[in-house]
PDB file of C-alpha atoms and ligand atoms in Angstrom:
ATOM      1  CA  UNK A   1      49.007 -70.153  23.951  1.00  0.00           C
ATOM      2  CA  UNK A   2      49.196 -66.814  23.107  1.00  0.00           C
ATOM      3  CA  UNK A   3      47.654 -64.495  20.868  1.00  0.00           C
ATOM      4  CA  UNK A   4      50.009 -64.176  18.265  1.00  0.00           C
ATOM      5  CA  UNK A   5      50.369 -67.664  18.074  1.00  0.00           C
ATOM      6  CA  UNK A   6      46.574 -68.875  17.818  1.00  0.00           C
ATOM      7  CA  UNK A   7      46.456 -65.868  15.800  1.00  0.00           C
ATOM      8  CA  UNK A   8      48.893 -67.606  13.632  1.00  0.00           C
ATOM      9  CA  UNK A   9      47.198 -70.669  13.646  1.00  0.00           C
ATOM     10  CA  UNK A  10      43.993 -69.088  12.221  1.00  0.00           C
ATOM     11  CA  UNK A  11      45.498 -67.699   9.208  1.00  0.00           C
ATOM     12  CA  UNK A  12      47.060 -70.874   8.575  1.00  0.00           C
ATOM     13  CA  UNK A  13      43.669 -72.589   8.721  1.00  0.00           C
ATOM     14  CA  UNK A  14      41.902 -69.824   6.689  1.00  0.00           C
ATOM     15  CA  UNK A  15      44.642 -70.639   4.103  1.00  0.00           C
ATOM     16  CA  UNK A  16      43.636 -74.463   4.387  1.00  0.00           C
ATOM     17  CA  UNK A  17      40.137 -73.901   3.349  1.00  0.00           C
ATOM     18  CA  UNK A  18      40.575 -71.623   0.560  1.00  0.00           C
ATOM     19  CA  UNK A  19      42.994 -73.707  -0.889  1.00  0.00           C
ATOM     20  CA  UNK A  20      41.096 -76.292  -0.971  1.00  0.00           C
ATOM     21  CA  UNK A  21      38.203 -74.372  -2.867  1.00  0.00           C
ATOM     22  CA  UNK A  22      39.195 -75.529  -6.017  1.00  0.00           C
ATOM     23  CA  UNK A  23      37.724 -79.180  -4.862  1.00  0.00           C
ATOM     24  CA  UNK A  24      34.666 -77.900  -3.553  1.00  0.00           C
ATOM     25  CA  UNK A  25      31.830 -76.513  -5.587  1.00  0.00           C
ATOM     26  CA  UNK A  26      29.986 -73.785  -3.041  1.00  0.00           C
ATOM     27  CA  UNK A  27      32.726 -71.093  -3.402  1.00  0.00           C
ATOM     28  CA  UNK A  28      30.688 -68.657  -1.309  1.00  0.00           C
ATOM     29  CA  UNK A  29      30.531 -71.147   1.421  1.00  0.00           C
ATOM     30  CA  UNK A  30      33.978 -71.271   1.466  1.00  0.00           C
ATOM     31  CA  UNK A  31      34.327 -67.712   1.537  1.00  0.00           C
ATOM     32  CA  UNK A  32      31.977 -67.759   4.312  1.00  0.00           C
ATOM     33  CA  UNK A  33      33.688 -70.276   6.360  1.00  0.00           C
ATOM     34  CA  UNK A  34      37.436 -68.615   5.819  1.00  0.00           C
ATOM     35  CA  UNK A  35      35.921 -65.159   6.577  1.00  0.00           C
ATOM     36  CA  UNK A  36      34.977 -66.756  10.023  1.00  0.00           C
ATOM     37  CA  UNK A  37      38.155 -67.995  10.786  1.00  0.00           C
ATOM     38  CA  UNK A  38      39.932 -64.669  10.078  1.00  0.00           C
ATOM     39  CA  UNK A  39      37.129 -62.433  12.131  1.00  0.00           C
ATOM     40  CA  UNK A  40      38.392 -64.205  14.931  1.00  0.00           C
ATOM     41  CA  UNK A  41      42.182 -63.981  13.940  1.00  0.00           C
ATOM     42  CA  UNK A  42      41.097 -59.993  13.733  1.00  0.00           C
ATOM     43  CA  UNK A  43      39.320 -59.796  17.036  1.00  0.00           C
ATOM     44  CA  UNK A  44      42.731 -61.409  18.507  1.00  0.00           C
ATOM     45  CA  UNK A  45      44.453 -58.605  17.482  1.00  0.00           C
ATOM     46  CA  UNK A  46      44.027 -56.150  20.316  1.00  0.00           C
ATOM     47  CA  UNK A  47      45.735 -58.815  22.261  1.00  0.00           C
ATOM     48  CA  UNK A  48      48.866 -58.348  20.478  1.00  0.00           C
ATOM     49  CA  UNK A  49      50.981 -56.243  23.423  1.00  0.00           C
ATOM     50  CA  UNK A  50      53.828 -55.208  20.707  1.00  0.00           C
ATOM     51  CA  UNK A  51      53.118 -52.658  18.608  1.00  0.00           C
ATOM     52  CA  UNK A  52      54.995 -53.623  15.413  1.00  0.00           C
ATOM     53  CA  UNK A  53      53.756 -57.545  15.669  1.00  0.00           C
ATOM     54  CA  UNK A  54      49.944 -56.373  15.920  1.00  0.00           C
ATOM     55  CA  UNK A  55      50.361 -53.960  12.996  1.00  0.00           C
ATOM     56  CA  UNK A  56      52.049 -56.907  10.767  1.00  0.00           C
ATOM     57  CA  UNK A  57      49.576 -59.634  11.500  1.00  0.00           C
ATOM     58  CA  UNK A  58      46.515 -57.077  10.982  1.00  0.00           C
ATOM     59  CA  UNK A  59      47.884 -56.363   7.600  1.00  0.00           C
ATOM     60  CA  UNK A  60      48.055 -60.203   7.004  1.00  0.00           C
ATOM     61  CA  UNK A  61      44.587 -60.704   8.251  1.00  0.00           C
ATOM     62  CA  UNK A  62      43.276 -57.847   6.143  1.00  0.00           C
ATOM     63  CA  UNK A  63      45.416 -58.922   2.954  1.00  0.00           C
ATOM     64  CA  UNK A  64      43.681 -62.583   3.410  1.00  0.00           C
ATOM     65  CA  UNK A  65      40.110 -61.059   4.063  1.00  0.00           C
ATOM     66  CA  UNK A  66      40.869 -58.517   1.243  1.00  0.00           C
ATOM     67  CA  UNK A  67      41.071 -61.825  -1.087  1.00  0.00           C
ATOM     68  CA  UNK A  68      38.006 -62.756   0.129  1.00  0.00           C
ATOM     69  CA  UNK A  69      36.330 -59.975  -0.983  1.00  0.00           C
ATOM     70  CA  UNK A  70      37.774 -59.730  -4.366  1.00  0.00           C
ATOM     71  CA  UNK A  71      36.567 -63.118  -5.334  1.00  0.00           C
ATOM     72  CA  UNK A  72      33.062 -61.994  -4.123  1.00  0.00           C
ATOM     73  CA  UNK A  73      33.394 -58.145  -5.235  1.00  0.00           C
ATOM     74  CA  UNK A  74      34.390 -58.801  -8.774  1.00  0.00           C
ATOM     75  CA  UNK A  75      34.250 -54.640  -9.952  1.00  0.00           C
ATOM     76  CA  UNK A  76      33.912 -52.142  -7.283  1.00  0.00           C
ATOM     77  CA  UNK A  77      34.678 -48.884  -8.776  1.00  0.00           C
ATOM     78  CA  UNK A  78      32.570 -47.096 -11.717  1.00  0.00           C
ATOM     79  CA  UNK A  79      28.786 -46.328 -11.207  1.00  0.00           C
ATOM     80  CA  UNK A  80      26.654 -47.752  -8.566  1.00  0.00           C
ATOM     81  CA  UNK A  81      23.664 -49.993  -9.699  1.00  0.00           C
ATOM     82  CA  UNK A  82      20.788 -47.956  -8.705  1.00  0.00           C
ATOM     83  CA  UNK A  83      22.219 -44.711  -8.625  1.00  0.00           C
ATOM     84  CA  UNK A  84      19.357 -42.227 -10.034  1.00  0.00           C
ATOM     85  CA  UNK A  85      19.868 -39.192 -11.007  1.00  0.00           C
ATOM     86  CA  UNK A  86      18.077 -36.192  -9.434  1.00  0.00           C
ATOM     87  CA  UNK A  87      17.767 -32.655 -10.788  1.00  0.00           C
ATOM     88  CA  UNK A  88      20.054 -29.862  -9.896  1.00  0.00           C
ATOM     89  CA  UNK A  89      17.962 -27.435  -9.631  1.00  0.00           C
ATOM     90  CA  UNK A  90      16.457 -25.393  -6.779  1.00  0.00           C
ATOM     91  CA  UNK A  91      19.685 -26.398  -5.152  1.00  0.00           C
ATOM     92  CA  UNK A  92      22.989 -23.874  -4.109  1.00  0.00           C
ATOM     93  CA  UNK A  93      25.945 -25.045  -6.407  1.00  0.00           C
ATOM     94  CA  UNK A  94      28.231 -24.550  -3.541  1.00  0.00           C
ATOM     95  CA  UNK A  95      26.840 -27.585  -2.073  1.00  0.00           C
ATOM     96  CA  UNK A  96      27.630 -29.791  -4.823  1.00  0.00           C
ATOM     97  CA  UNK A  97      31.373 -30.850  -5.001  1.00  0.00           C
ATOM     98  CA  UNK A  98      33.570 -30.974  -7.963  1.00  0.00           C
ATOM     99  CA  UNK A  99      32.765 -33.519 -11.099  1.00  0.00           C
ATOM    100  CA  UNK A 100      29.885 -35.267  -8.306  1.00  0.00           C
ATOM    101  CA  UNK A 101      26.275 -34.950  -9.219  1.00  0.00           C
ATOM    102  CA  UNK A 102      22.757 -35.970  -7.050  1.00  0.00           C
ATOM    103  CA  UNK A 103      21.263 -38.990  -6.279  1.00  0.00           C
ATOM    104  CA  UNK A 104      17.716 -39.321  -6.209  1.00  0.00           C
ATOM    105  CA  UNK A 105      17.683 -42.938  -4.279  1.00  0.00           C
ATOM    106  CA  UNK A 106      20.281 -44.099  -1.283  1.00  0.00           C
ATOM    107  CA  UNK A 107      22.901 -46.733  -3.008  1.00  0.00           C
ATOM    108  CA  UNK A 108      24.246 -49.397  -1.307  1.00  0.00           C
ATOM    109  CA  UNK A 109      28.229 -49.435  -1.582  1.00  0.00           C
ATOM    110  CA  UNK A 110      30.816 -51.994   0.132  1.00  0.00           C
ATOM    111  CA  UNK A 111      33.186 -54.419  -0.360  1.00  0.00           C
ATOM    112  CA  UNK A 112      32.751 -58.000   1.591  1.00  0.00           C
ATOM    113  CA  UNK A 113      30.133 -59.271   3.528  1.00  0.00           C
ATOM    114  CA  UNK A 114      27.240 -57.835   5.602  1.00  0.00           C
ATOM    115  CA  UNK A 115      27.950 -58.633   9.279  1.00  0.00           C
ATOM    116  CA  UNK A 116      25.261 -61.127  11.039  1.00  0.00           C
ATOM    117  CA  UNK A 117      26.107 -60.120  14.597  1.00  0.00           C
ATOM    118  CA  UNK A 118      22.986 -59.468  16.212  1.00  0.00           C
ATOM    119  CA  UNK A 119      22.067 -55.882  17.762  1.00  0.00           C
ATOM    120  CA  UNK A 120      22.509 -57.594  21.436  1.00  0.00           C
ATOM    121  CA  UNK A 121      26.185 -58.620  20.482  1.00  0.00           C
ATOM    122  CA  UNK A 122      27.273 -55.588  19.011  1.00  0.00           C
ATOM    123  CA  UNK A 123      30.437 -53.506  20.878  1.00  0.00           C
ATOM    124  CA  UNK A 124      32.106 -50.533  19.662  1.00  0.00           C
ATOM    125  CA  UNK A 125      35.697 -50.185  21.449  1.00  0.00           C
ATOM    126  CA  UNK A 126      38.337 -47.189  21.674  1.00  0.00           C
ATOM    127  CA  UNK A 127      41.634 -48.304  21.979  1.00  0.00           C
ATOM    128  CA  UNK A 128      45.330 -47.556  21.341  1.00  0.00           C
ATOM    129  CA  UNK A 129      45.872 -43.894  22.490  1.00  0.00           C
ATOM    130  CA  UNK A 130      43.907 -43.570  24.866  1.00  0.00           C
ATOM    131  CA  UNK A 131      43.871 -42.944  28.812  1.00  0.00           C
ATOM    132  CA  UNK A 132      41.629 -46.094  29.282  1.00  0.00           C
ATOM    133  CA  UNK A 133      40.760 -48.409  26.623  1.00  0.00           C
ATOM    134  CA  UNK A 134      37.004 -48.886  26.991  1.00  0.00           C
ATOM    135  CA  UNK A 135      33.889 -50.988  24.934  1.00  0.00           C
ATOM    136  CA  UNK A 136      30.019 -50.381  24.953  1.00  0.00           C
ATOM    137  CA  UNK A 137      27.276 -52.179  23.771  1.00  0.00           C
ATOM    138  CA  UNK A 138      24.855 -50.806  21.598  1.00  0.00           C
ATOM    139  CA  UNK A 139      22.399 -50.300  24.353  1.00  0.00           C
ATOM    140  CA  UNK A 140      24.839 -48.746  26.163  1.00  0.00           C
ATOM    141  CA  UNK A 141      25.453 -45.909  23.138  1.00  0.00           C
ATOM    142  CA  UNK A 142      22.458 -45.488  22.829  1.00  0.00           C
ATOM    143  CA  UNK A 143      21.890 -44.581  26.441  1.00  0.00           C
ATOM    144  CA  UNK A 144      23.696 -41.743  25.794  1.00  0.00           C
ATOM    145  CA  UNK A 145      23.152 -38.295  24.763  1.00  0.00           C
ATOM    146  CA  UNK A 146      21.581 -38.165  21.472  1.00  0.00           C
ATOM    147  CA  UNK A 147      21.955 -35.950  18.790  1.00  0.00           C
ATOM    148  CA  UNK A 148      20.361 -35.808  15.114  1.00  0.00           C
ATOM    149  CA  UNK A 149      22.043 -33.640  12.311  1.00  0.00           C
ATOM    150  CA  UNK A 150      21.483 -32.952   8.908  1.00  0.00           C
ATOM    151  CA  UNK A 151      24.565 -33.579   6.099  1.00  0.00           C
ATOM    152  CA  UNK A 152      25.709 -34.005   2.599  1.00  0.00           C
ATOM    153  CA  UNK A 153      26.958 -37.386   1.855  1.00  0.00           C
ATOM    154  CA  UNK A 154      29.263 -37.863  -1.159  1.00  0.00           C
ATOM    155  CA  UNK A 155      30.673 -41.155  -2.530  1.00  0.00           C
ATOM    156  CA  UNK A 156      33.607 -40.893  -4.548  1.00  0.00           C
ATOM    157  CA  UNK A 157      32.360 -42.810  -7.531  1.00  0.00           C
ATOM    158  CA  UNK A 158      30.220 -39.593  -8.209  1.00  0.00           C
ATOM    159  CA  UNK A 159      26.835 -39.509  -6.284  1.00  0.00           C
ATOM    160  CA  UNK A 160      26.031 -37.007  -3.964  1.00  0.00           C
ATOM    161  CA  UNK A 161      23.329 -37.461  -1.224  1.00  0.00           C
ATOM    162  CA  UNK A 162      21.977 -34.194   0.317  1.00  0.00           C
ATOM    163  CA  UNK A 163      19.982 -33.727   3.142  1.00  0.00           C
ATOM    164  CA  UNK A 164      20.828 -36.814   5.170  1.00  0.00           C
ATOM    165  CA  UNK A 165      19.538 -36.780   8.796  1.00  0.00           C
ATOM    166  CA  UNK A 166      21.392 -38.899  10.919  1.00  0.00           C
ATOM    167  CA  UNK A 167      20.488 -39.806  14.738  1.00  0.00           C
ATOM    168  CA  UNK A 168      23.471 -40.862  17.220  1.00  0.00           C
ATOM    169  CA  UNK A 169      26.108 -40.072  19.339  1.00  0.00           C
ATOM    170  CA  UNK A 170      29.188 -37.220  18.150  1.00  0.00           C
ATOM    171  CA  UNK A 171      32.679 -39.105  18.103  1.00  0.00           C
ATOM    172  CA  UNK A 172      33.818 -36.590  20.119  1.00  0.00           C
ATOM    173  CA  UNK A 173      31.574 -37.130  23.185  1.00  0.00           C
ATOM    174  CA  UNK A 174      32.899 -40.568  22.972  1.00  0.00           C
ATOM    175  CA  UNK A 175      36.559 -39.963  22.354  1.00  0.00           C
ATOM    176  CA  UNK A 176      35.922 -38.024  25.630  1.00  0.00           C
ATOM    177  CA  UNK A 177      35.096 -40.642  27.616  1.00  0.00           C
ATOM    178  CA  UNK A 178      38.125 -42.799  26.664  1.00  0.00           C
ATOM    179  CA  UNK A 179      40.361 -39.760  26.939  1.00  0.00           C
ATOM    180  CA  UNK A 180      42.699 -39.287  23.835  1.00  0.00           C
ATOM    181  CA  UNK A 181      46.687 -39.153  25.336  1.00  0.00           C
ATOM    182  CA  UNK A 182      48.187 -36.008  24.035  1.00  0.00           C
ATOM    183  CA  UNK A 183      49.642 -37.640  21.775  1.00  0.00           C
ATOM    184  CA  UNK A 184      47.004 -38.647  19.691  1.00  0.00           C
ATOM    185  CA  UNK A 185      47.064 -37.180  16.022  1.00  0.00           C
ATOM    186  CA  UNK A 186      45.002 -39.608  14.179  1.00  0.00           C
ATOM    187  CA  UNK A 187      42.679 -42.676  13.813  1.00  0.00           C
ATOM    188  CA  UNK A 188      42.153 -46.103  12.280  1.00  0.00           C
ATOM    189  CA  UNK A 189      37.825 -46.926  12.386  1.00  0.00           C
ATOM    190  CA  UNK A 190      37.482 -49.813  11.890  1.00  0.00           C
ATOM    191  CA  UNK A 191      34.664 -52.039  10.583  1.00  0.00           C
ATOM    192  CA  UNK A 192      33.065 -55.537   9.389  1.00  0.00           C
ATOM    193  CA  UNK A 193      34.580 -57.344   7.719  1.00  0.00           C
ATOM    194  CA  UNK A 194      37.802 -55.792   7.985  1.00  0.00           C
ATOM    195  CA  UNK A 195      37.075 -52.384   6.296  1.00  0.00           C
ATOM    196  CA  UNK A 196      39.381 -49.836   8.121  1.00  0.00           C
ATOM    197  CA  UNK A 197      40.069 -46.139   7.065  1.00  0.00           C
ATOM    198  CA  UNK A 198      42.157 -43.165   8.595  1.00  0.00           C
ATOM    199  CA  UNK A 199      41.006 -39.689   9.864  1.00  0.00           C
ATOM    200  CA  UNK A 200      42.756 -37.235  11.898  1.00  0.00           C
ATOM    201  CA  UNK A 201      41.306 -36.380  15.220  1.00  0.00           C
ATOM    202  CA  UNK A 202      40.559 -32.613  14.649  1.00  0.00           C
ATOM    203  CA  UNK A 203      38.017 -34.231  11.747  1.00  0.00           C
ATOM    204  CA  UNK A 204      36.765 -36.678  14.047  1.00  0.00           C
ATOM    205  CA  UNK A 205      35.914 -34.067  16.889  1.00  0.00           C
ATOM    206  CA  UNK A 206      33.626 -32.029  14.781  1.00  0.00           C
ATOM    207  CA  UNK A 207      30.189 -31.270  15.547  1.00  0.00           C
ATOM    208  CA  UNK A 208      28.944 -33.235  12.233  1.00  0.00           C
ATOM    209  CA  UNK A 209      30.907 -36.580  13.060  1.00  0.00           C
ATOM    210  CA  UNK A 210      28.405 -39.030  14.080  1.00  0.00           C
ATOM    211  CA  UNK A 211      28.377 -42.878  15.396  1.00  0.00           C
ATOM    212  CA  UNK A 212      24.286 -43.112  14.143  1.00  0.00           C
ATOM    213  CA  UNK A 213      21.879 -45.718  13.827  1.00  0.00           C
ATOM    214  CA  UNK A 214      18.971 -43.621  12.786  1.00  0.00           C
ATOM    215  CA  UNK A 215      18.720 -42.295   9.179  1.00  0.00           C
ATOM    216  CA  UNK A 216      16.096 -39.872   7.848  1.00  0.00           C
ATOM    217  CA  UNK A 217      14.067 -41.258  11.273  1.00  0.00           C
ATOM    218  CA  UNK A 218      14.118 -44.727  10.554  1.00  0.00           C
ATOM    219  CA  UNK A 219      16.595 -47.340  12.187  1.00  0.00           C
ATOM    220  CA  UNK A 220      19.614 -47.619  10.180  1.00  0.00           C
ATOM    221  CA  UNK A 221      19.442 -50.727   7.704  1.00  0.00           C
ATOM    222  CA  UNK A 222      21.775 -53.421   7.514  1.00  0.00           C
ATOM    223  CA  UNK A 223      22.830 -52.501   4.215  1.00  0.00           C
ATOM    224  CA  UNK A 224      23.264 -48.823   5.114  1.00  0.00           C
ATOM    225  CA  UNK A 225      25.845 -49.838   7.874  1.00  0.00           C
ATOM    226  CA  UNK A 226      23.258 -50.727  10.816  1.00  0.00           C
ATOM    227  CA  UNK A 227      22.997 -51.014  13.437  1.00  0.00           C
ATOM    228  CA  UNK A 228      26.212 -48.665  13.906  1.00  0.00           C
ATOM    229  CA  UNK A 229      28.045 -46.623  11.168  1.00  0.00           C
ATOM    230  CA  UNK A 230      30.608 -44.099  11.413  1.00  0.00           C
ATOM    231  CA  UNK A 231      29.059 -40.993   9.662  1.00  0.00           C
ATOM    232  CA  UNK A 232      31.806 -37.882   8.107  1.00  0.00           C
ATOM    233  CA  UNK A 233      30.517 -35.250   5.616  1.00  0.00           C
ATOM    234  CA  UNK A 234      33.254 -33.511   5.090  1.00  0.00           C
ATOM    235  CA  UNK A 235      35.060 -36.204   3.625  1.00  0.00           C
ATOM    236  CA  UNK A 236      34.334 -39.453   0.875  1.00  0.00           C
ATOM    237  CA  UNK A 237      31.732 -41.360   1.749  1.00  0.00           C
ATOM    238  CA  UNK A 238      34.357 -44.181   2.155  1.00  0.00           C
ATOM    239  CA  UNK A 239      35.237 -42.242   5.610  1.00  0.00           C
ATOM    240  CA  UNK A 240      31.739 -43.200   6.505  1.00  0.00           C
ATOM    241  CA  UNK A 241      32.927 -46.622   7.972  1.00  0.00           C
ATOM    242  CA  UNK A 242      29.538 -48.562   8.400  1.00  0.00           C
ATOM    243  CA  UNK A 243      29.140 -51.708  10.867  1.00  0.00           C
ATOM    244  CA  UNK A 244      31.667 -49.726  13.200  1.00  0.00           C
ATOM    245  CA  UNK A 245      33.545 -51.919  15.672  1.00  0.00           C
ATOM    246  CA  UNK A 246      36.608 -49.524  16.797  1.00  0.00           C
ATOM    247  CA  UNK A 247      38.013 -46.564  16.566  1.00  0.00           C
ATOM    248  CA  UNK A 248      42.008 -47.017  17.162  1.00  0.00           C
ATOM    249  CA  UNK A 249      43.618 -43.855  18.372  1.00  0.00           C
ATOM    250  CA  UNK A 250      47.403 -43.297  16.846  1.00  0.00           C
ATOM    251  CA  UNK A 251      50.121 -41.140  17.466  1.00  0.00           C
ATOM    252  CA  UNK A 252      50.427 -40.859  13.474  1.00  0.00           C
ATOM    253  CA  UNK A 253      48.747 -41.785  10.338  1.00  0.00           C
ATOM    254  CA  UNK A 254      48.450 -44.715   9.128  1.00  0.00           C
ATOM    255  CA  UNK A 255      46.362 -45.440   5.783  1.00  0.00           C
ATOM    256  CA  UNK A 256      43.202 -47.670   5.629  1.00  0.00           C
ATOM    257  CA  UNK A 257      41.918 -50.476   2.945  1.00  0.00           C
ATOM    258  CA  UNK A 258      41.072 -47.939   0.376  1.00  0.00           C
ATOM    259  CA  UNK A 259      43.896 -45.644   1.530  1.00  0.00           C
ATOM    260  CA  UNK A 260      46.554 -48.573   1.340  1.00  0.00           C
ATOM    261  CA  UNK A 261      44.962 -49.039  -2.242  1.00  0.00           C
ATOM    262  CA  UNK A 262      45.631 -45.581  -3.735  1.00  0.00           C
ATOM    263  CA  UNK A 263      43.017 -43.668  -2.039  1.00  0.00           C
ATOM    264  CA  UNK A 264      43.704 -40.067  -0.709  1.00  0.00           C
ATOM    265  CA  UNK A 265      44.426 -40.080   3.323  1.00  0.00           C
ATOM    266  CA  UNK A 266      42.342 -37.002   3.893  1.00  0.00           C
ATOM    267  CA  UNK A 267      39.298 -37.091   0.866  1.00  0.00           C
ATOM    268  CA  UNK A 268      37.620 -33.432   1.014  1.00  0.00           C
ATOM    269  CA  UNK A 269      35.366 -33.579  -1.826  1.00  0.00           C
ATOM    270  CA  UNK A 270      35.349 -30.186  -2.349  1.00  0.00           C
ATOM    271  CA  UNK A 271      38.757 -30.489  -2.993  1.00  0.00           C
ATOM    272  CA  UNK A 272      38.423 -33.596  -5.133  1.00  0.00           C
ATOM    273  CA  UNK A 273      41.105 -35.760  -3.396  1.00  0.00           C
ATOM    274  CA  UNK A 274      40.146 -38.857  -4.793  1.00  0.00           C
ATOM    275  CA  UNK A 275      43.681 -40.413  -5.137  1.00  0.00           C
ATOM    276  CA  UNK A 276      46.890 -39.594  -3.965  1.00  0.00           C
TER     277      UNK A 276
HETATM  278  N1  MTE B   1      32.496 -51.484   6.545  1.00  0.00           N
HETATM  279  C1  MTE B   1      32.467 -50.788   5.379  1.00  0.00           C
HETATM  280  N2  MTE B   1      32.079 -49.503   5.408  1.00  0.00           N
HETATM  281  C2  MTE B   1      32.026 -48.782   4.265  1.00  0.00           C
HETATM  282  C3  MTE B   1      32.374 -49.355   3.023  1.00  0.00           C
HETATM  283  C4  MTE B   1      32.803 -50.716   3.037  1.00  0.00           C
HETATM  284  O1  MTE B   1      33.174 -51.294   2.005  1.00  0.00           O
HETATM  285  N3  MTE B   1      32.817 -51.399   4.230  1.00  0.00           N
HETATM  286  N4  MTE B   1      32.294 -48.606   1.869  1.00  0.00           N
HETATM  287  C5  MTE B   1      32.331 -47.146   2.011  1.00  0.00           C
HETATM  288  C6  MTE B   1      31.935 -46.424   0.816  1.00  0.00           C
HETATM  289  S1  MTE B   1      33.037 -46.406  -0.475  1.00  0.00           S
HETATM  290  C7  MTE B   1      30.793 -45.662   0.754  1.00  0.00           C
HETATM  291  S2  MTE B   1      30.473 -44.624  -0.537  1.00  0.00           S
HETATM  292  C8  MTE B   1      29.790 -45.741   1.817  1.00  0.00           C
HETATM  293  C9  MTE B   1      28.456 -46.118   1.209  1.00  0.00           C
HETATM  294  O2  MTE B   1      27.461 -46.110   2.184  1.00  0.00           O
HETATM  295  P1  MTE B   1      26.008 -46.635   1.775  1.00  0.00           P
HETATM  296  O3  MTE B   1      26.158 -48.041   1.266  1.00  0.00           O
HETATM  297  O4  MTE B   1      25.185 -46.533   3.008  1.00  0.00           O
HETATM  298  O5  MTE B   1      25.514 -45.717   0.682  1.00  0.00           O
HETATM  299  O6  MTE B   1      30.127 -46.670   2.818  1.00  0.00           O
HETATM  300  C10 MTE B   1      31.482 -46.658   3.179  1.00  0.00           C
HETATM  301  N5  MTE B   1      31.633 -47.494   4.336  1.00  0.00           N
HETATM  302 MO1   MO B   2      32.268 -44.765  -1.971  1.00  0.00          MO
END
């Protein structure tokens, strides 16, 4: 069988068991369970040879996991629980982007589920454009040559971060290795559950873009996107992809889950693009 056809199969089977929530009283265990069935439809995907077919069943996986998370996300936007407020002052204005102000404590933003998948299992893979299409484990990242830098982290529902010191590897040392074919403009991160967002490849090159694991010297937390999250300062925080599985190289851009939802493709919070 192949994969478009067992991929097929699973959203037909993730469609069973939500539909038959209604009977059931556990909602999020049926959440749970369709969630499973459509992370494996999604990690089917890359076996989808045509182009055109991959990109409409990922949007049909997504859609379906997107459901998901709306009946467990009820309100995402507006102010953070636990978003503190810190003074201003002492620190340059320049810093501080349009309408955004500081954060004394580290929220915790996302749509869906946490990932379970233990450390050991974890793989982060660079496909699509690329000269060879090529997967590490965690252990194997993290074999490599390490960096730590120091950024500004802003969230576009208003709270800033400053100061953030985060430990791992630069994209670009990574993109590298896989080799981006010149045709390569842009590309689709991806991560758990089926978060994705777009960045162009100049972005993702630069000297601040960071796979880490390590925040302010302590292992990154589950919550904060551990053990592997996709780190960008110069944009949204929702750039910041955390539980990172792949980074798809593309020849053009294509928007994300917050992007497809109104979001702005690029998101420089200095120059407030929020929305498009
Ligand atoms: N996989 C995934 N990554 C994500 C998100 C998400 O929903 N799923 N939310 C983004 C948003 S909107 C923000 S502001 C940051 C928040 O990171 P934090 O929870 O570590 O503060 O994660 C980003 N990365
Ligand atoms: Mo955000």
């Amino acid at each position: 069988m192949d994969a478009e056809t067992r991929i097929t199969e699973l959203l037909v089977r993730a469609d069973e068991i939500v539909k038959a929530a209604p009977a059931r009283r556990d909602e999020s265990a049926v959440i749970g369970q369709a969630g499973e069935v459509l992370e494996r439809a999604r990690d089917l995907l890359d076996e989808v040879t045509d182009d055109e077919r991959r990109r409409a069943l990922a949007s049909q996986v997504s859609r379906r996991i997107g459901d998901l998370d709306r009946a467990l996300v009820a309100s995402f936007a507006g102010p953070s629980p636990g978003v503190r407020r810190a003074p201003t002052r002492g620190v340059e204005p320049a810093r501080i982007p349009p309408n955004q102000h500081l954060t004394a404590g580290f929220p915790v933003l996302h749509v869906g589920r946490m990932p379970d998948t233990p450390d050991q299992r974890w793989t982060l893979t660079v496909t699509g454009q690329v000269v060879e299409r090529r997967r590490w484990s965690l252990a194997q990242l993290q074999a490599m040559p390490t960096v730590t830098d120091r950024s500004d982290f802003h969230c576009v529902t208003g709270w800033s971060r400053l100061d953030n010191d985060w430990t791992g590897l630069r994209v670009r040392d990574v993109l590298e290795l896989a080799g981006a074919r010149p045709g390569a403009t842009h590309a689709i991160v991806a991560g758990h559950p089926a978060y994705t967002t777009n960045l162009d490849l100049e972005v993702l090159r630069r000297d601040d873009v960071l796979l880490a694991w390590a925040h302010d010297g302590e292992p990154l937390t589950r919550e904060h996107g551990g053990p592997l999250r996709l780190v960008v300062p110069s944009r949204y925080g929702w750039k910041s992809v955390k539980w990172v599985t792949e980074i798809r190289l593309l020849d053009r851009d294509v928007p994300g889950y917050w992007e497809e939802r109104g979001y702005h493709d690029v998101g420089d919070p200095f120059l407030e693009q929020r929305f498009r």
